[in-house]
PDB file of C-alpha atoms and ligand atoms in Angstrom:
ATOM      1  CA  UNK A1129     -15.690  15.620 -17.043  1.00  0.00           C
ATOM      2  CA  UNK A1130     -16.922  12.103 -18.436  1.00  0.00           C
ATOM      3  CA  UNK A1131     -14.920   9.503 -16.884  1.00  0.00           C
ATOM      4  CA  UNK A1132     -14.232   6.359 -18.997  1.00  0.00           C
ATOM      5  CA  UNK A1133     -12.215   5.836 -22.358  1.00  0.00           C
ATOM      6  CA  UNK A1134     -11.463   2.356 -24.043  1.00  0.00           C
ATOM      7  CA  UNK A1135      -8.097   2.529 -22.603  1.00  0.00           C
ATOM      8  CA  UNK A1136      -8.895   3.367 -18.995  1.00  0.00           C
ATOM      9  CA  UNK A1137      -7.054   1.780 -16.320  1.00  0.00           C
ATOM     10  CA  UNK A1138      -8.500  -1.079 -14.357  1.00  0.00           C
ATOM     11  CA  UNK A1139      -8.948  -0.579 -10.706  1.00  0.00           C
ATOM     12  CA  UNK A1140      -8.644   3.248 -10.971  1.00  0.00           C
ATOM     13  CA  UNK A1141     -11.673   5.547  -9.936  1.00  0.00           C
ATOM     14  CA  UNK A1142     -12.711   8.839 -11.221  1.00  0.00           C
ATOM     15  CA  UNK A1143     -14.862  11.575  -9.491  1.00  0.00           C
ATOM     16  CA  UNK A1144     -15.523  14.270 -11.843  1.00  0.00           C
ATOM     17  CA  UNK A1145     -16.459  17.747 -10.016  1.00  0.00           C
ATOM     18  CA  UNK A1146     -17.030  21.291 -11.337  1.00  0.00           C
ATOM     19  CA  UNK A1147     -15.667  24.065  -9.448  1.00  0.00           C
ATOM     20  CA  UNK A1148     -13.895  23.310  -6.132  1.00  0.00           C
ATOM     21  CA  UNK A1149     -11.335  24.874  -3.684  1.00  0.00           C
ATOM     22  CA  UNK A1150      -8.624  22.484  -4.866  1.00  0.00           C
ATOM     23  CA  UNK A1151      -8.783  18.690  -6.124  1.00  0.00           C
ATOM     24  CA  UNK A1152      -6.065  18.107  -3.243  1.00  0.00           C
ATOM     25  CA  UNK A1153      -8.723  19.374  -0.341  1.00  0.00           C
ATOM     26  CA  UNK A1154     -11.059  16.911  -1.727  1.00  0.00           C
ATOM     27  CA  UNK A1155      -8.234  14.054  -1.788  1.00  0.00           C
ATOM     28  CA  UNK A1156      -8.227  14.698   2.109  1.00  0.00           C
ATOM     29  CA  UNK A1157     -11.616  13.125   2.303  1.00  0.00           C
ATOM     30  CA  UNK A1158     -10.883   9.799   1.263  1.00  0.00           C
ATOM     31  CA  UNK A1159      -7.829   9.633   3.618  1.00  0.00           C
ATOM     32  CA  UNK A1160      -9.452   7.236   6.021  1.00  0.00           C
ATOM     33  CA  UNK A1161     -10.426   4.632   3.509  1.00  0.00           C
ATOM     34  CA  UNK A1162      -8.592   4.461   0.797  1.00  0.00           C
ATOM     35  CA  UNK A1163      -9.465   1.220  -1.334  1.00  0.00           C
ATOM     36  CA  UNK A1164      -7.572   2.019  -4.384  1.00  0.00           C
ATOM     37  CA  UNK A1165      -6.401   4.491  -6.889  1.00  0.00           C
ATOM     38  CA  UNK A1166      -8.990   7.488  -7.267  1.00  0.00           C
ATOM     39  CA  UNK A1167      -8.939  10.127  -9.858  1.00  0.00           C
ATOM     40  CA  UNK A1168     -10.329  13.454  -8.609  1.00  0.00           C
ATOM     41  CA  UNK A1169     -10.928  16.073 -11.432  1.00  0.00           C
ATOM     42  CA  UNK A1170     -12.215  19.356 -11.425  1.00  0.00           C
ATOM     43  CA  UNK A1171     -13.043  22.049 -14.611  1.00  0.00           C
ATOM     44  CA  UNK A1172     -11.634  24.895 -12.030  1.00  0.00           C
ATOM     45  CA  UNK A1173     -10.437  25.315  -8.893  1.00  0.00           C
ATOM     46  CA  UNK A1174     -10.705  28.530  -6.611  1.00  0.00           C
ATOM     47  CA  UNK A1175      -7.910  28.174  -4.423  1.00  0.00           C
ATOM     48  CA  UNK A1176      -5.308  26.222  -6.421  1.00  0.00           C
ATOM     49  CA  UNK A1177      -1.822  25.385  -4.624  1.00  0.00           C
ATOM     50  CA  UNK A1178       1.717  25.097  -6.186  1.00  0.00           C
ATOM     51  CA  UNK A1179       4.823  24.140  -4.687  1.00  0.00           C
ATOM     52  CA  UNK A1180       5.669  25.745  -1.590  1.00  0.00           C
ATOM     53  CA  UNK A1181       2.518  27.166  -0.904  1.00  0.00           C
ATOM     54  CA  UNK A1182       2.541  29.260  -4.346  1.00  0.00           C
ATOM     55  CA  UNK A1183      -0.699  29.856  -5.792  1.00  0.00           C
ATOM     56  CA  UNK A1184      -1.658  27.970  -9.130  1.00  0.00           C
ATOM     57  CA  UNK A1185      -3.304  30.021 -11.700  1.00  0.00           C
ATOM     58  CA  UNK A1186      -6.446  27.935 -12.778  1.00  0.00           C
ATOM     59  CA  UNK A1187      -8.410  29.516 -15.413  1.00  0.00           C
ATOM     60  CA  UNK A1188     -11.534  26.929 -16.839  1.00  0.00           C
ATOM     61  CA  UNK A1189     -10.061  24.974 -19.759  1.00  0.00           C
ATOM     62  CA  UNK A1190      -6.826  23.634 -18.533  1.00  0.00           C
ATOM     63  CA  UNK A1191      -6.271  20.331 -16.197  1.00  0.00           C
ATOM     64  CA  UNK A1192      -6.850  20.128 -12.806  1.00  0.00           C
ATOM     65  CA  UNK A1193      -6.526  16.671 -11.144  1.00  0.00           C
ATOM     66  CA  UNK A1194      -5.373  14.652  -8.024  1.00  0.00           C
ATOM     67  CA  UNK A1195      -4.763  10.866  -8.158  1.00  0.00           C
ATOM     68  CA  UNK A1196      -5.388   9.491  -4.709  1.00  0.00           C
ATOM     69  CA  UNK A1197      -3.107   6.216  -3.829  1.00  0.00           C
ATOM     70  CA  UNK A1198      -3.050   4.034  -1.260  1.00  0.00           C
ATOM     71  CA  UNK A1199       0.511   4.295   0.032  1.00  0.00           C
ATOM     72  CA  UNK A1200       1.874   3.988   3.718  1.00  0.00           C
ATOM     73  CA  UNK A1201       6.021   4.467   2.967  1.00  0.00           C
ATOM     74  CA  UNK A1202       7.041   7.944   2.283  1.00  0.00           C
ATOM     75  CA  UNK A1203      10.101   7.109   0.576  1.00  0.00           C
ATOM     76  CA  UNK A1204       7.869   5.269  -1.844  1.00  0.00           C
ATOM     77  CA  UNK A1205       5.306   8.252  -1.807  1.00  0.00           C
ATOM     78  CA  UNK A1206       8.414  10.531  -3.155  1.00  0.00           C
ATOM     79  CA  UNK A1207       9.044   8.192  -6.104  1.00  0.00           C
ATOM     80  CA  UNK A1208       5.458   9.054  -7.586  1.00  0.00           C
ATOM     81  CA  UNK A1209       6.432  12.209  -8.537  1.00  0.00           C
ATOM     82  CA  UNK A1210       8.957  10.728 -11.277  1.00  0.00           C
ATOM     83  CA  UNK A1211       6.025   8.349 -12.134  1.00  0.00           C
ATOM     84  CA  UNK A1212       3.547  11.325 -12.673  1.00  0.00           C
ATOM     85  CA  UNK A1213       6.105  13.296 -14.646  1.00  0.00           C
ATOM     86  CA  UNK A1214       6.850  10.602 -17.244  1.00  0.00           C
ATOM     87  CA  UNK A1215       3.111   9.976 -17.516  1.00  0.00           C
ATOM     88  CA  UNK A1216       2.400  13.641 -18.217  1.00  0.00           C
ATOM     89  CA  UNK A1217       5.306  13.422 -20.816  1.00  0.00           C
ATOM     90  CA  UNK A1218       3.731  10.570 -22.609  1.00  0.00           C
ATOM     91  CA  UNK A1219      -0.010  12.153 -22.367  1.00  0.00           C
ATOM     92  CA  UNK A1220       1.452  15.577 -23.823  1.00  0.00           C
ATOM     93  CA  UNK A1221       3.315  13.766 -26.519  1.00  0.00           C
ATOM     94  CA  UNK A1222      -0.127  11.466 -27.401  1.00  0.00           C
ATOM     95  CA  UNK A1223      -2.273  15.090 -27.575  1.00  0.00           C
ATOM     96  CA  UNK A1224       0.521  17.270 -29.622  1.00  0.00           C
ATOM     97  CA  UNK A1225       2.227  14.715 -31.759  1.00  0.00           C
ATOM     98  CA  UNK A1226       6.339  14.146 -31.945  1.00  0.00           C
ATOM     99  CA  UNK A1227       6.785  17.883 -32.936  1.00  0.00           C
ATOM    100  CA  UNK A1228       7.116  20.028 -29.808  1.00  0.00           C
ATOM    101  CA  UNK A1229       9.995  19.486 -27.233  1.00  0.00           C
ATOM    102  CA  UNK A1230       9.403  18.170 -24.149  1.00  0.00           C
ATOM    103  CA  UNK A1231      11.608  17.484 -20.908  1.00  0.00           C
ATOM    104  CA  UNK A1232      11.469  16.865 -17.457  1.00  0.00           C
ATOM    105  CA  UNK A1233      12.828  19.283 -14.407  1.00  0.00           C
ATOM    106  CA  UNK A1234      13.584  18.199 -11.150  1.00  0.00           C
ATOM    107  CA  UNK A1235      11.797  17.655  -8.927  1.00  0.00           C
ATOM    108  CA  UNK A1236       8.430  17.600 -10.899  1.00  0.00           C
ATOM    109  CA  UNK A1237       7.753  20.216 -13.445  1.00  0.00           C
ATOM    110  CA  UNK A1238       7.177  19.489 -17.052  1.00  0.00           C
ATOM    111  CA  UNK A1239       8.637  21.817 -20.113  1.00  0.00           C
ATOM    112  CA  UNK A1240       6.942  22.265 -23.376  1.00  0.00           C
ATOM    113  CA  UNK A1241       9.530  24.175 -25.588  1.00  0.00           C
ATOM    114  CA  UNK A1242      11.576  25.015 -22.468  1.00  0.00           C
ATOM    115  CA  UNK A1243       8.584  26.570 -20.825  1.00  0.00           C
ATOM    116  CA  UNK A1244       6.547  25.642 -17.823  1.00  0.00           C
ATOM    117  CA  UNK A1245       3.506  23.616 -18.950  1.00  0.00           C
ATOM    118  CA  UNK A1246       2.299  21.153 -16.136  1.00  0.00           C
ATOM    119  CA  UNK A1247       3.255  21.210 -12.351  1.00  0.00           C
ATOM    120  CA  UNK A1248       3.045  18.267  -9.890  1.00  0.00           C
ATOM    121  CA  UNK A1249       2.214  18.756  -6.055  1.00  0.00           C
ATOM    122  CA  UNK A1250       2.602  15.728  -3.799  1.00  0.00           C
ATOM    123  CA  UNK A1251       0.766  15.721  -0.210  1.00  0.00           C
ATOM    124  CA  UNK A1252       0.737  12.883   2.205  1.00  0.00           C
ATOM    125  CA  UNK A1253      -2.495  11.729   3.480  1.00  0.00           C
ATOM    126  CA  UNK A1254      -2.753  10.754   6.871  1.00  0.00           C
ATOM    127  CA  UNK A1255      -5.401   8.542   8.965  1.00  0.00           C
ATOM    128  CA  UNK A1256      -5.009   8.454  12.750  1.00  0.00           C
ATOM    129  CA  UNK A1257      -1.314   9.551  12.593  1.00  0.00           C
ATOM    130  CA  UNK A1258      -0.184   7.018  10.251  1.00  0.00           C
ATOM    131  CA  UNK A1259       0.435   7.829   6.475  1.00  0.00           C
ATOM    132  CA  UNK A1260      -2.224   6.150   4.394  1.00  0.00           C
ATOM    133  CA  UNK A1261      -1.763   7.587   0.766  1.00  0.00           C
ATOM    134  CA  UNK A1262      -0.512  10.045  -1.333  1.00  0.00           C
ATOM    135  CA  UNK A1263      -2.380  12.815  -2.922  1.00  0.00           C
ATOM    136  CA  UNK A1264      -0.681  13.578  -6.281  1.00  0.00           C
ATOM    137  CA  UNK A1265      -1.804  17.058  -7.586  1.00  0.00           C
ATOM    138  CA  UNK A1266      -1.535  17.946 -11.058  1.00  0.00           C
ATOM    139  CA  UNK A1267      -2.080  20.848 -13.290  1.00  0.00           C
ATOM    140  CA  UNK A1268      -1.634  21.330 -16.604  1.00  0.00           C
ATOM    141  CA  UNK A1269      -1.732  24.587 -19.026  1.00  0.00           C
ATOM    142  CA  UNK A1270      -3.987  23.290 -21.961  1.00  0.00           C
ATOM    143  CA  UNK A1271      -5.814  26.463 -22.988  1.00  0.00           C
ATOM    144  CA  UNK A1272      -3.950  29.063 -21.018  1.00  0.00           C
ATOM    145  CA  UNK A1273      -0.273  30.017 -19.488  1.00  0.00           C
ATOM    146  CA  UNK A1274      -0.374  32.566 -16.417  1.00  0.00           C
ATOM    147  CA  UNK A1275       1.024  35.880 -17.520  1.00  0.00           C
ATOM    148  CA  UNK A1276       4.858  36.685 -16.442  1.00  0.00           C
ATOM    149  CA  UNK A1277       3.611  38.942 -13.859  1.00  0.00           C
ATOM    150  CA  UNK A1278       1.702  36.229 -12.208  1.00  0.00           C
ATOM    151  CA  UNK A1279       4.612  33.689 -11.838  1.00  0.00           C
ATOM    152  CA  UNK A1280       7.608  34.377  -9.573  1.00  0.00           C
ATOM    153  CA  UNK A1281      10.638  36.031 -10.542  1.00  0.00           C
ATOM    154  CA  UNK A1282      13.372  34.052 -12.051  1.00  0.00           C
ATOM    155  CA  UNK A1283      10.536  31.281 -12.463  1.00  0.00           C
ATOM    156  CA  UNK A1284      10.578  28.835 -15.714  1.00  0.00           C
ATOM    157  CA  UNK A1285       8.231  30.983 -17.972  1.00  0.00           C
ATOM    158  CA  UNK A1286       4.785  29.424 -18.525  1.00  0.00           C
ATOM    159  CA  UNK A1287       3.664  27.883 -21.594  1.00  0.00           C
ATOM    160  CA  UNK A1288       0.364  26.093 -22.632  1.00  0.00           C
ATOM    161  CA  UNK A1289      -0.356  23.481 -24.939  1.00  0.00           C
ATOM    162  CA  UNK A1290      -2.627  25.619 -27.421  1.00  0.00           C
ATOM    163  CA  UNK A1291       0.220  28.400 -27.187  1.00  0.00           C
ATOM    164  CA  UNK A1292       2.733  26.314 -28.192  1.00  0.00           C
ATOM    165  CA  UNK A1293       1.322  23.510 -30.233  1.00  0.00           C
ATOM    166  CA  UNK A1294      -1.931  24.687 -31.848  1.00  0.00           C
ATOM    167  CA  UNK A1295      -3.808  21.671 -30.451  1.00  0.00           C
ATOM    168  CA  UNK A1296      -7.227  22.257 -28.935  1.00  0.00           C
ATOM    169  CA  UNK A1297      -7.492  19.491 -26.285  1.00  0.00           C
ATOM    170  CA  UNK A1298     -10.064  19.197 -23.413  1.00  0.00           C
ATOM    171  CA  UNK A1299      -9.326  18.244 -19.897  1.00  0.00           C
ATOM    172  CA  UNK A1300     -11.237  14.861 -20.408  1.00  0.00           C
ATOM    173  CA  UNK A1301      -9.203  14.159 -23.450  1.00  0.00           C
ATOM    174  CA  UNK A1302      -6.273  14.888 -21.807  1.00  0.00           C
ATOM    175  CA  UNK A1303      -7.130  12.575 -18.396  1.00  0.00           C
ATOM    176  CA  UNK A1304      -7.778   9.824 -21.182  1.00  0.00           C
ATOM    177  CA  UNK A1305      -4.221   9.912 -22.141  1.00  0.00           C
ATOM    178  CA  UNK A1306      -2.951  10.528 -18.536  1.00  0.00           C
ATOM    179  CA  UNK A1307      -4.931   7.706 -16.808  1.00  0.00           C
ATOM    180  CA  UNK A1308      -3.414   4.975 -18.492  1.00  0.00           C
ATOM    181  CA  UNK A1309      -0.258   6.450 -19.146  1.00  0.00           C
ATOM    182  CA  UNK A1310       0.427   6.825 -15.096  1.00  0.00           C
ATOM    183  CA  UNK A1311      -1.410   3.471 -14.572  1.00  0.00           C
ATOM    184  CA  UNK A1312       1.215   2.001 -17.020  1.00  0.00           C
ATOM    185  CA  UNK A1313       4.420   3.872 -14.917  1.00  0.00           C
ATOM    186  CA  UNK A1314       2.949   2.728 -11.608  1.00  0.00           C
ATOM    187  CA  UNK A1315       2.798  -0.613 -12.474  1.00  0.00           C
ATOM    188  CA  UNK A1316       6.391  -0.789 -13.407  1.00  0.00           C
ATOM    189  CA  UNK A1317       7.426   1.076 -10.241  1.00  0.00           C
ATOM    190  CA  UNK A1318       5.532  -1.608  -8.236  1.00  0.00           C
ATOM    191  CA  UNK A1319       6.928  -4.634 -10.234  1.00  0.00           C
ATOM    192  CA  UNK A1320      10.513  -3.564 -11.144  1.00  0.00           C
ATOM    193  CA  UNK A1321      11.228  -1.115  -8.224  1.00  0.00           C
ATOM    194  CA  UNK A1322      12.785   2.520  -9.216  1.00  0.00           C
ATOM    195  CA  UNK A1323      15.489   1.559 -11.966  1.00  0.00           C
ATOM    196  CA  UNK A1324      13.802   1.586 -14.838  1.00  0.00           C
ATOM    197  CA  UNK A1325      11.806   4.726 -13.646  1.00  0.00           C
ATOM    198  CA  UNK A1326      14.861   6.409 -13.214  1.00  0.00           C
ATOM    199  CA  UNK A1327      16.276   5.603 -16.218  1.00  0.00           C
ATOM    200  CA  UNK A1328      13.356   6.730 -18.023  1.00  0.00           C
ATOM    201  CA  UNK A1329      13.306   9.826 -16.107  1.00  0.00           C
ATOM    202  CA  UNK A1330      16.974  10.791 -16.799  1.00  0.00           C
ATOM    203  CA  UNK A1331      16.216  10.098 -20.328  1.00  0.00           C
ATOM    204  CA  UNK A1332      14.067  13.087 -20.522  1.00  0.00           C
ATOM    205  CA  UNK A1333      15.745  15.380 -18.065  1.00  0.00           C
ATOM    206  CA  UNK A1334      16.307  18.836 -18.780  1.00  0.00           C
ATOM    207  CA  UNK A1335      19.808  20.229 -18.392  1.00  0.00           C
ATOM    208  CA  UNK A1336      21.588  16.742 -17.098  1.00  0.00           C
ATOM    209  CA  UNK A1337      25.423  17.422 -17.397  1.00  0.00           C
ATOM    210  CA  UNK A1338      25.027  21.310 -17.340  1.00  0.00           C
ATOM    211  CA  UNK A1339      25.548  23.681 -14.705  1.00  0.00           C
ATOM    212  CA  UNK A1340      22.380  24.547 -12.812  1.00  0.00           C
ATOM    213  CA  UNK A1341      21.364  26.259  -9.157  1.00  0.00           C
ATOM    214  CA  UNK A1342      19.343  24.281  -6.781  1.00  0.00           C
ATOM    215  CA  UNK A1343      17.872  27.175  -4.198  1.00  0.00           C
ATOM    216  CA  UNK A1344      17.403  25.433  -0.727  1.00  0.00           C
ATOM    217  CA  UNK A1345      15.753  27.394   2.091  1.00  0.00           C
ATOM    218  CA  UNK A1346      19.364  28.336   3.715  1.00  0.00           C
ATOM    219  CA  UNK A1347      21.682  28.749   0.732  1.00  0.00           C
ATOM    220  CA  UNK A1348      22.289  28.304  -3.342  1.00  0.00           C
ATOM    221  CA  UNK A1349      23.823  25.429  -4.366  1.00  0.00           C
ATOM    222  CA  UNK A1350      25.097  25.348  -7.984  1.00  0.00           C
ATOM    223  CA  UNK A1351      26.785  22.795  -9.824  1.00  0.00           C
ATOM    224  CA  UNK A1352      26.944  20.179 -12.937  1.00  0.00           C
ATOM    225  CA  UNK A1353      23.426  18.027 -12.801  1.00  0.00           C
ATOM    226  CA  UNK A1354      25.189  14.743 -12.401  1.00  0.00           C
ATOM    227  CA  UNK A1355      21.900  12.653 -11.804  1.00  0.00           C
ATOM    228  CA  UNK A1356      18.943  11.607  -9.449  1.00  0.00           C
ATOM    229  CA  UNK A1357      20.002   8.591  -6.988  1.00  0.00           C
ATOM    230  CA  UNK A1358      18.008   5.649  -6.156  1.00  0.00           C
ATOM    231  CA  UNK A1359      15.946   7.602  -3.779  1.00  0.00           C
ATOM    232  CA  UNK A1360      15.011  10.344  -6.393  1.00  0.00           C
ATOM    233  CA  UNK A1361      17.594  12.913  -4.749  1.00  0.00           C
ATOM    234  CA  UNK A1362      19.098  15.450  -7.082  1.00  0.00           C
ATOM    235  CA  UNK A1363      23.174  14.992  -7.192  1.00  0.00           C
ATOM    236  CA  UNK A1364      25.156  17.919  -8.207  1.00  0.00           C
ATOM    237  CA  UNK A1365      28.939  17.966  -8.501  1.00  0.00           C
ATOM    238  CA  UNK A1366      29.904  21.370  -6.415  1.00  0.00           C
ATOM    239  CA  UNK A1367      33.379  23.118  -6.434  1.00  0.00           C
ATOM    240  CA  UNK A1368      33.178  21.392  -2.975  1.00  0.00           C
ATOM    241  CA  UNK A1369      32.508  17.845  -3.952  1.00  0.00           C
ATOM    242  CA  UNK A1370      29.216  16.099  -4.705  1.00  0.00           C
ATOM    243  CA  UNK A1371      25.960  17.554  -3.096  1.00  0.00           C
ATOM    244  CA  UNK A1372      22.850  15.531  -2.556  1.00  0.00           C
ATOM    245  CA  UNK A1373      19.649  17.202  -2.557  1.00  0.00           C
ATOM    246  CA  UNK A1374      16.350  16.262  -1.357  1.00  0.00           C
ATOM    247  CA  UNK A1375      14.155  19.003  -1.904  1.00  0.00           C
ATOM    248  CA  UNK A1376      14.715  22.936  -3.733  1.00  0.00           C
ATOM    249  CA  UNK A1377      13.746  24.834  -6.458  1.00  0.00           C
ATOM    250  CA  UNK A1378      16.144  24.695  -9.591  1.00  0.00           C
ATOM    251  CA  UNK A1379      17.215  27.709 -11.917  1.00  0.00           C
ATOM    252  CA  UNK A1380      18.886  27.372 -15.223  1.00  0.00           C
TER     253      UNK A1380
HETATM  254  O1  BTN B1118       3.847  24.205  -8.204  1.00  0.00           O
HETATM  255  C1  BTN B1118       3.728  23.336  -8.761  1.00  0.00           C
HETATM  256  O2  BTN B1118       4.111  23.065  -9.839  1.00  0.00           O
HETATM  257  C2  BTN B1118       2.513  22.117  -8.719  1.00  0.00           C
HETATM  258  C3  BTN B1118       1.035  22.966  -9.145  1.00  0.00           C
HETATM  259  C4  BTN B1118       0.178  21.611  -8.837  1.00  0.00           C
HETATM  260  C5  BTN B1118      -1.418  22.434  -9.458  1.00  0.00           C
HETATM  261  C6  BTN B1118      -2.527  21.129  -9.334  1.00  0.00           C
HETATM  262  S1  BTN B1118      -3.771  21.755 -10.114  1.00  0.00           S
HETATM  263  C7  BTN B1118      -4.346  19.939  -9.074  1.00  0.00           C
HETATM  264  C8  BTN B1118      -4.187  20.321  -7.800  1.00  0.00           C
HETATM  265  N1  BTN B1118      -4.677  21.043  -6.942  1.00  0.00           N
HETATM  266  C9  BTN B1118      -4.064  22.221  -6.722  1.00  0.00           C
HETATM  267  O3  BTN B1118      -4.573  23.160  -5.690  1.00  0.00           O
HETATM  268  N2  BTN B1118      -3.036  21.859  -6.834  1.00  0.00           N
HETATM  269  C10 BTN B1118      -2.664  20.861  -7.869  1.00  0.00           C
END
């Protein structure tokens, strides 16, 4: 994968690889000497992981990248999933045009025509027992989506950019849109805080105001999707009152 487009963001590095286990694995090597943001991309992954230990199907032609960011505050780290989701939405819009429907699903999926086109997995990086950074793993189905029997029962059905829009987008071309989009939202987060990011995310949120079910390890919580709060938690209005949820899988 070649590196720099004219719009490549200043201060961001890029290390492209061929086949790797996972770009998230490569990110760990940087935990002890993080000097600035670094994109690590690969053409193929042999041990891709998704949220909650699920596998992530990784055929050649799709986008696999992990952005390593210095960060020592876990609360700030969690907000990067909203930054990444907004950047993905903009990059997908740039490569497909205005036609296809794009929406963001809490906590960190991107939906294209209601199917899942991209996923984000955040992992913290530690050095000497302290948080030193965050690895933001991003997978985008550019040319192929997994078959329904390759994803969990009840999960949002997978789609691809090619399948939904007909657009032929290479991982290089996609990164050329994604990297500057991420840098723009990241700069907004660091200069203005979470308020504008939260507003933009809510503006693009799937099923806001509708009834959804959040699956937690011990229970399912069903309620009206009211908002996300100032820390990014999901707020559901249930029959028993407001519930504030840090992490869950959401089902429509
Ligand atoms: O479950 C999800 O929705 C998150 C999927 C994240 C997949 C990406 S692909 C690049 C990076 N490397 C991995 O092993 N996983 C993430």
